[in-house]
Short mmCIF file of C-alpha atoms in Angstrom, two decimals:
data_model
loop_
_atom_site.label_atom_id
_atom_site.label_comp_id
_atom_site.label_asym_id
_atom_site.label_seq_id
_atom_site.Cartn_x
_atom_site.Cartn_y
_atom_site.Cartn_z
CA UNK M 97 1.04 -31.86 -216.83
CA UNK M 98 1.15 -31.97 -212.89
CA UNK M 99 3.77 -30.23 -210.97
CA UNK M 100 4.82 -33.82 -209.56
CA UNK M 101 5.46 -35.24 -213.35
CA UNK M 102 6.66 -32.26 -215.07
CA UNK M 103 9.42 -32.50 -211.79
CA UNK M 104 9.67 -36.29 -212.76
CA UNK M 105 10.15 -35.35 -216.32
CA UNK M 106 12.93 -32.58 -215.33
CA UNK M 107 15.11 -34.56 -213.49
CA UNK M 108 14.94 -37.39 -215.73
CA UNK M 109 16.18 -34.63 -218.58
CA UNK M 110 18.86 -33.58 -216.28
CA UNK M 111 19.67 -36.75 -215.35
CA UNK M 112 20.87 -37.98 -219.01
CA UNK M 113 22.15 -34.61 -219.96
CA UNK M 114 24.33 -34.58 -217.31
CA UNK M 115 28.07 -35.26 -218.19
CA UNK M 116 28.87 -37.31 -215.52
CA UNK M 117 27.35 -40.12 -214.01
CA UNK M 118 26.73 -44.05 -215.03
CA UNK M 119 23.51 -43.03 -216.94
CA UNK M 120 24.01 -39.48 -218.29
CA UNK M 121 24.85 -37.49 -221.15
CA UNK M 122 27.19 -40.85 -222.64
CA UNK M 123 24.55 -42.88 -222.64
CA UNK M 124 22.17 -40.29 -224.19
CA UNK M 125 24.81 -39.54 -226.95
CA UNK M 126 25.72 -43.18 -227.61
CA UNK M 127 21.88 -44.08 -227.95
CA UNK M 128 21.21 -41.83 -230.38
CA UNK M 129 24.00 -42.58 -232.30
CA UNK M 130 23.15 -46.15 -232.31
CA UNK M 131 19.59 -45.23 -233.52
CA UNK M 132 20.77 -42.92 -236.42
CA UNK M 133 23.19 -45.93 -237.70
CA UNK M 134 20.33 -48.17 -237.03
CA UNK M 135 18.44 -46.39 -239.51
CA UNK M 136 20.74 -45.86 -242.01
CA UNK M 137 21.97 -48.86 -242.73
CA UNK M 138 18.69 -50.64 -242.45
CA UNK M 139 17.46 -48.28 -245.37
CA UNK M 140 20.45 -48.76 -247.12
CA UNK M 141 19.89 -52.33 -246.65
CA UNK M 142 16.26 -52.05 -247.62
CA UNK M 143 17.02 -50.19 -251.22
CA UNK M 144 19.97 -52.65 -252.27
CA UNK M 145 17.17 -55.60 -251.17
CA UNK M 146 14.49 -54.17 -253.24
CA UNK M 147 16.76 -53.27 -256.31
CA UNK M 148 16.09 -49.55 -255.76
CA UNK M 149 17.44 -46.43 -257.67
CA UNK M 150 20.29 -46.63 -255.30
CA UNK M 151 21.15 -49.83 -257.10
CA UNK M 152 21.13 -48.49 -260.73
CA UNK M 153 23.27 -45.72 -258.88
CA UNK M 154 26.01 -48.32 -258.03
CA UNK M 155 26.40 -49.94 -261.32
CA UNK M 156 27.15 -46.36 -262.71
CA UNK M 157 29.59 -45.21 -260.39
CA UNK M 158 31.29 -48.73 -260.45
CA UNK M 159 31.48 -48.76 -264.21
CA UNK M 160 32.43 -44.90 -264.37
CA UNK M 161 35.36 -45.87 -261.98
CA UNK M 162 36.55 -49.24 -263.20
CA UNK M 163 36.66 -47.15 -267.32
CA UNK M 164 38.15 -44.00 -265.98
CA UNK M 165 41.02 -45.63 -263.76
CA UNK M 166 44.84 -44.42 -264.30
CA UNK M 167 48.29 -45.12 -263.13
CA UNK M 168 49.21 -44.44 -260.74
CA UNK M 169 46.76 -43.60 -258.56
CA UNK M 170 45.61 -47.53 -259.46
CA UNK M 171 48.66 -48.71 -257.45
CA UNK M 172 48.54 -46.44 -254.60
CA UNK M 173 45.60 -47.07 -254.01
CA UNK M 174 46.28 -51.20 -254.60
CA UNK M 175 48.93 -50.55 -251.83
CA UNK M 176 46.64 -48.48 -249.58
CA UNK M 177 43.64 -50.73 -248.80
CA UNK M 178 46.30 -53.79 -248.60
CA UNK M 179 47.19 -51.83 -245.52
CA UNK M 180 43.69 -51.97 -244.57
CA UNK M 181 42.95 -55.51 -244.90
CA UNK M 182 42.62 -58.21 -242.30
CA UNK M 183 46.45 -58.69 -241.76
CA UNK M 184 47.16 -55.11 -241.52
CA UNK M 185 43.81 -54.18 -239.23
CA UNK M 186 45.31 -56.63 -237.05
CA UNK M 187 48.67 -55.22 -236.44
CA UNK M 188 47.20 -52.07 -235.91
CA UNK M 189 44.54 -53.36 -233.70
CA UNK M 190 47.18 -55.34 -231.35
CA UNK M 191 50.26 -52.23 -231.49
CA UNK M 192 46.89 -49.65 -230.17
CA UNK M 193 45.81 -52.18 -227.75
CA UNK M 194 49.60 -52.81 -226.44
CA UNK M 195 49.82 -48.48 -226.36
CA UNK M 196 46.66 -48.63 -224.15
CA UNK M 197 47.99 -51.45 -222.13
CA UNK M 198 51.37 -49.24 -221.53
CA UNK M 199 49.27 -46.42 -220.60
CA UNK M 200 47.45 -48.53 -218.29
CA UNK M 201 43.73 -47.61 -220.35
CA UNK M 202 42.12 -50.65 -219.20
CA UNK M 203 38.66 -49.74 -220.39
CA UNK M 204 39.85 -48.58 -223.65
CA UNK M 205 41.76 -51.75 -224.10
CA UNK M 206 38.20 -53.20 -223.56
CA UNK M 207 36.85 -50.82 -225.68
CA UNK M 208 39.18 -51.97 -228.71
CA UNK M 209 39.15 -55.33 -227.73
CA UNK M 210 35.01 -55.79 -228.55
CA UNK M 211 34.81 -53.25 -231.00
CA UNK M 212 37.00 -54.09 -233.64
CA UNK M 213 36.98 -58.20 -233.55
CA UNK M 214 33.64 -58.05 -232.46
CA UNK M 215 32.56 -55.63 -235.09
CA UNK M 216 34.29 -57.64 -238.02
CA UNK M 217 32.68 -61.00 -236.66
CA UNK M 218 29.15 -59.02 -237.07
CA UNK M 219 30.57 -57.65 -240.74
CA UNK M 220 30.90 -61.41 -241.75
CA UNK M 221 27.33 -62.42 -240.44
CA UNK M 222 25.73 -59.30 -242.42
CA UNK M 223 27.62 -60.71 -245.61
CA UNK M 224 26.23 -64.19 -245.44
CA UNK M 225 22.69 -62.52 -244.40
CA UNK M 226 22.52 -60.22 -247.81
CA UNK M 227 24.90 -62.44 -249.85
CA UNK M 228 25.43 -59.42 -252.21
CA UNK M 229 27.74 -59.98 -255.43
CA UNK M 230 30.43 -57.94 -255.76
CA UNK M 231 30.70 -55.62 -258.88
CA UNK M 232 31.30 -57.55 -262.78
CA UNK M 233 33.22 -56.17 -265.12
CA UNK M 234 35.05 -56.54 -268.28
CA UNK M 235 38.38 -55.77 -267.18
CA UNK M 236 38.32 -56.01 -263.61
CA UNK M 237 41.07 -54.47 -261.18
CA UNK M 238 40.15 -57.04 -258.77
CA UNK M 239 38.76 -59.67 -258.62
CA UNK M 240 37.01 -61.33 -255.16
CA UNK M 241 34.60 -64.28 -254.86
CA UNK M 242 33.41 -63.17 -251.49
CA UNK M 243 29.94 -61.35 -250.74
CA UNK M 244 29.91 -57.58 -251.36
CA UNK M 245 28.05 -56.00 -248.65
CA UNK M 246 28.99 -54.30 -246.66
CA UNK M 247 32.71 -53.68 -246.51
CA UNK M 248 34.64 -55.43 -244.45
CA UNK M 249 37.64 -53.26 -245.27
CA UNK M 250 35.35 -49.66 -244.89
CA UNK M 251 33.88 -51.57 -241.56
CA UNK M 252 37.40 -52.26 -240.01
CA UNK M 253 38.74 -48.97 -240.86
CA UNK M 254 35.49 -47.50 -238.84
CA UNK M 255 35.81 -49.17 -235.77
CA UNK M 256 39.88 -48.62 -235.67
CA UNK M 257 40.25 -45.48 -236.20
CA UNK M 258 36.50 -44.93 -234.64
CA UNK M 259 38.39 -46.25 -231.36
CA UNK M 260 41.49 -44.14 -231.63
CA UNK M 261 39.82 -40.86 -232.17
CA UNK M 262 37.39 -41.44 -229.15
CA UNK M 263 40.15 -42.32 -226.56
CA UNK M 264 42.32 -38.77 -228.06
CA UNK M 265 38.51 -36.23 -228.14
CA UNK M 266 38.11 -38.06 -224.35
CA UNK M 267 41.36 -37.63 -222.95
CA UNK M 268 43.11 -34.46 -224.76
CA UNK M 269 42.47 -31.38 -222.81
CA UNK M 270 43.71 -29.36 -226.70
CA UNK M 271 40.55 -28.67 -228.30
CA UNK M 272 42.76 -28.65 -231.92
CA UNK M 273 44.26 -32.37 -230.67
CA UNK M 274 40.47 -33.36 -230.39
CA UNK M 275 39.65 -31.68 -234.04
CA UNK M 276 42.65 -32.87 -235.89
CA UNK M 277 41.74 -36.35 -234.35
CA UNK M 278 38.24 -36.61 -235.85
CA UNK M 279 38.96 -35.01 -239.12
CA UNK M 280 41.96 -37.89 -239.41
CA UNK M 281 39.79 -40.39 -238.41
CA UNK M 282 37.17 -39.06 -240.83
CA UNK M 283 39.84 -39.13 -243.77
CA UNK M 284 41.09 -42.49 -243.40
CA UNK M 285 38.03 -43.92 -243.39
CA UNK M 286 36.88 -42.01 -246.84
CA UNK M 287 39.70 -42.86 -248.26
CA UNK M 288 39.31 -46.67 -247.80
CA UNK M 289 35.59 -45.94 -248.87
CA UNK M 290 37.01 -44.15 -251.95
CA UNK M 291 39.41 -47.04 -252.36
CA UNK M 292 37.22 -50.01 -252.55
CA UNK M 293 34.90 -48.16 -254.81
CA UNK M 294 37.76 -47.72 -257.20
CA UNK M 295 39.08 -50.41 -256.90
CA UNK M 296 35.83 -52.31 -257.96
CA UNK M 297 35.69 -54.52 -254.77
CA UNK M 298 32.52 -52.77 -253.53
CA UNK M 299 29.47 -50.46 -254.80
CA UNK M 300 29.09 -47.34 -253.20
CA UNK M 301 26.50 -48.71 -250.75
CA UNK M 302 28.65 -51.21 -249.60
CA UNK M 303 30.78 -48.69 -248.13
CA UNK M 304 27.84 -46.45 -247.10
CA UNK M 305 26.02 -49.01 -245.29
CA UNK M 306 29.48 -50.02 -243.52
CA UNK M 307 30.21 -46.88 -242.12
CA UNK M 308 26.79 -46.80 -240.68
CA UNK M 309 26.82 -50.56 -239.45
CA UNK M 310 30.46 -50.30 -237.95
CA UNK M 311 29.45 -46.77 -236.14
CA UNK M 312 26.74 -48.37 -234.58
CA UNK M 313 28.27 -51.03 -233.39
CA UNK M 314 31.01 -48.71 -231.98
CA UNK M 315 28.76 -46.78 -230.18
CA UNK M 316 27.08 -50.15 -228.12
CA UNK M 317 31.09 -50.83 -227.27
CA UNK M 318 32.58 -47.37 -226.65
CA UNK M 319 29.17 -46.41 -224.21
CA UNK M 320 28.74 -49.97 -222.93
CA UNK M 321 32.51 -49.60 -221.18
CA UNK M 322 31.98 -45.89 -220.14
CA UNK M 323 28.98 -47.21 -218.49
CA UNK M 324 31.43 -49.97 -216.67
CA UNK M 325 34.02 -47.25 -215.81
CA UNK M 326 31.44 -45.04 -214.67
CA UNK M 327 30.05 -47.77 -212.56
CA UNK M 328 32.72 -49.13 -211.09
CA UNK M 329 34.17 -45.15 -209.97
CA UNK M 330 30.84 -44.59 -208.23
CA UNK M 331 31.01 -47.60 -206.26
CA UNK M 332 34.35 -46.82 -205.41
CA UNK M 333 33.57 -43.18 -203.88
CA UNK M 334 30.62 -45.24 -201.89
#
């Protein structure tokens, strides 16, 4: 390699690594994540498609959950991913995006604004695409007639809480505010998971292939209006 392209090749490196900017280290980090989720769910996909092992994995787990269910964790867990649902995903979508409006977060109000609604508009498309049953059983828990994969509920509870734990890592200086936010955003999203799996409204690759759609998705929103911010700063300090 020349001295001319290997100089070429540095900055370029720097350039993307480099925390601040419109095109740096963001970007870099919200590519890659797109390209990992990318490639998770489409495998995902691929195996439920093509009747895979991961298939005969669901109909165990479903039917080891829907034999082995007890009170009351049935009921709290009823009550939990009610919370979850469309109605209350809403209410917590509109009382965030009201905080950020108070706090006068204009990009993260963006941010929210395409990610969830946006994200749950893409979960209904992917439905229709794979028009996936949901699990059968004897004695179900619940019973749906909509299409299976991949979780709307899992989906809405990534992009949420996906949102509310990047606007506290970004703007908390407290490295334990930052840690506490991710591992409760991690939670609340398992246990949703956990919930519809229980519950019998999804097979575990549902939910998998959610949280892997939804993070995607969240990372073309959250990036996309960094890149704005970023943008419009620069051509401010011109």
């Amino acid at each position: 390699m020349s001295r001319i392209a290997y100089a070429k090749l540095t900055r370029f490196l720097r350039a993307r690594l480099t925390p601040g900017g419109e095109l740096g280290l963001h970007l870099t980090a919200g590519v890659i994540l797109l390209v990992i989720a990318v490639a998770v769910f489409r495998d995902i996909a691929e195996a439920v498609t093509d009747n895979d092992d991961i298939a005969l994995l669901d109909q165990h787990i479903a039917q080891w959950f829907n034999t082995h269910a007890f009170e009351p964790l049935t009921t709290i867990l009823f009550g939990f991913t009610h919370l979850h649902g469309i109605v209350g995903m809403s209410i917590a979508a509109c009382l965030l995006g009201v905080w950020f409006w108070y706090r006068h977060k204009p990009y993260w109000l963006l941010a929210l604004a395409t990610a969830v609604p946006g994200g749950m508009v893409l979960n209904v498309l992917l439905k229709h695409i794979y028009e996936r049953t949901r699990p059968s059983f004897d004695e179900p828990l619940l019973t749906l007639a909509t299409y299976s994969f991949p979780s709307g509920h899992t989906s809405g509870a990534t992009l949420f809480y996906g949102v509310l734990a990047s606007y506290l890592v970004t703007t908390s200086p407290s490295w334990r505010v930052r840690g506490a936010a991710m591992a409760g955003a991690t939670l609340m999203v398992l246990l949703v998971a956990f919930s519809r799996v229980y519950l019998g409204a999804h097979f575990l690759s549902d939910v998998l292939a959610a949280m892997a759609g939804a993070a995607g998705w969240l990372a073309v929103c959250i990036t996309s209006v960094s890149t704005l911010r970023r943008r419009r700063a620069a051509r401010k300090d011109e």
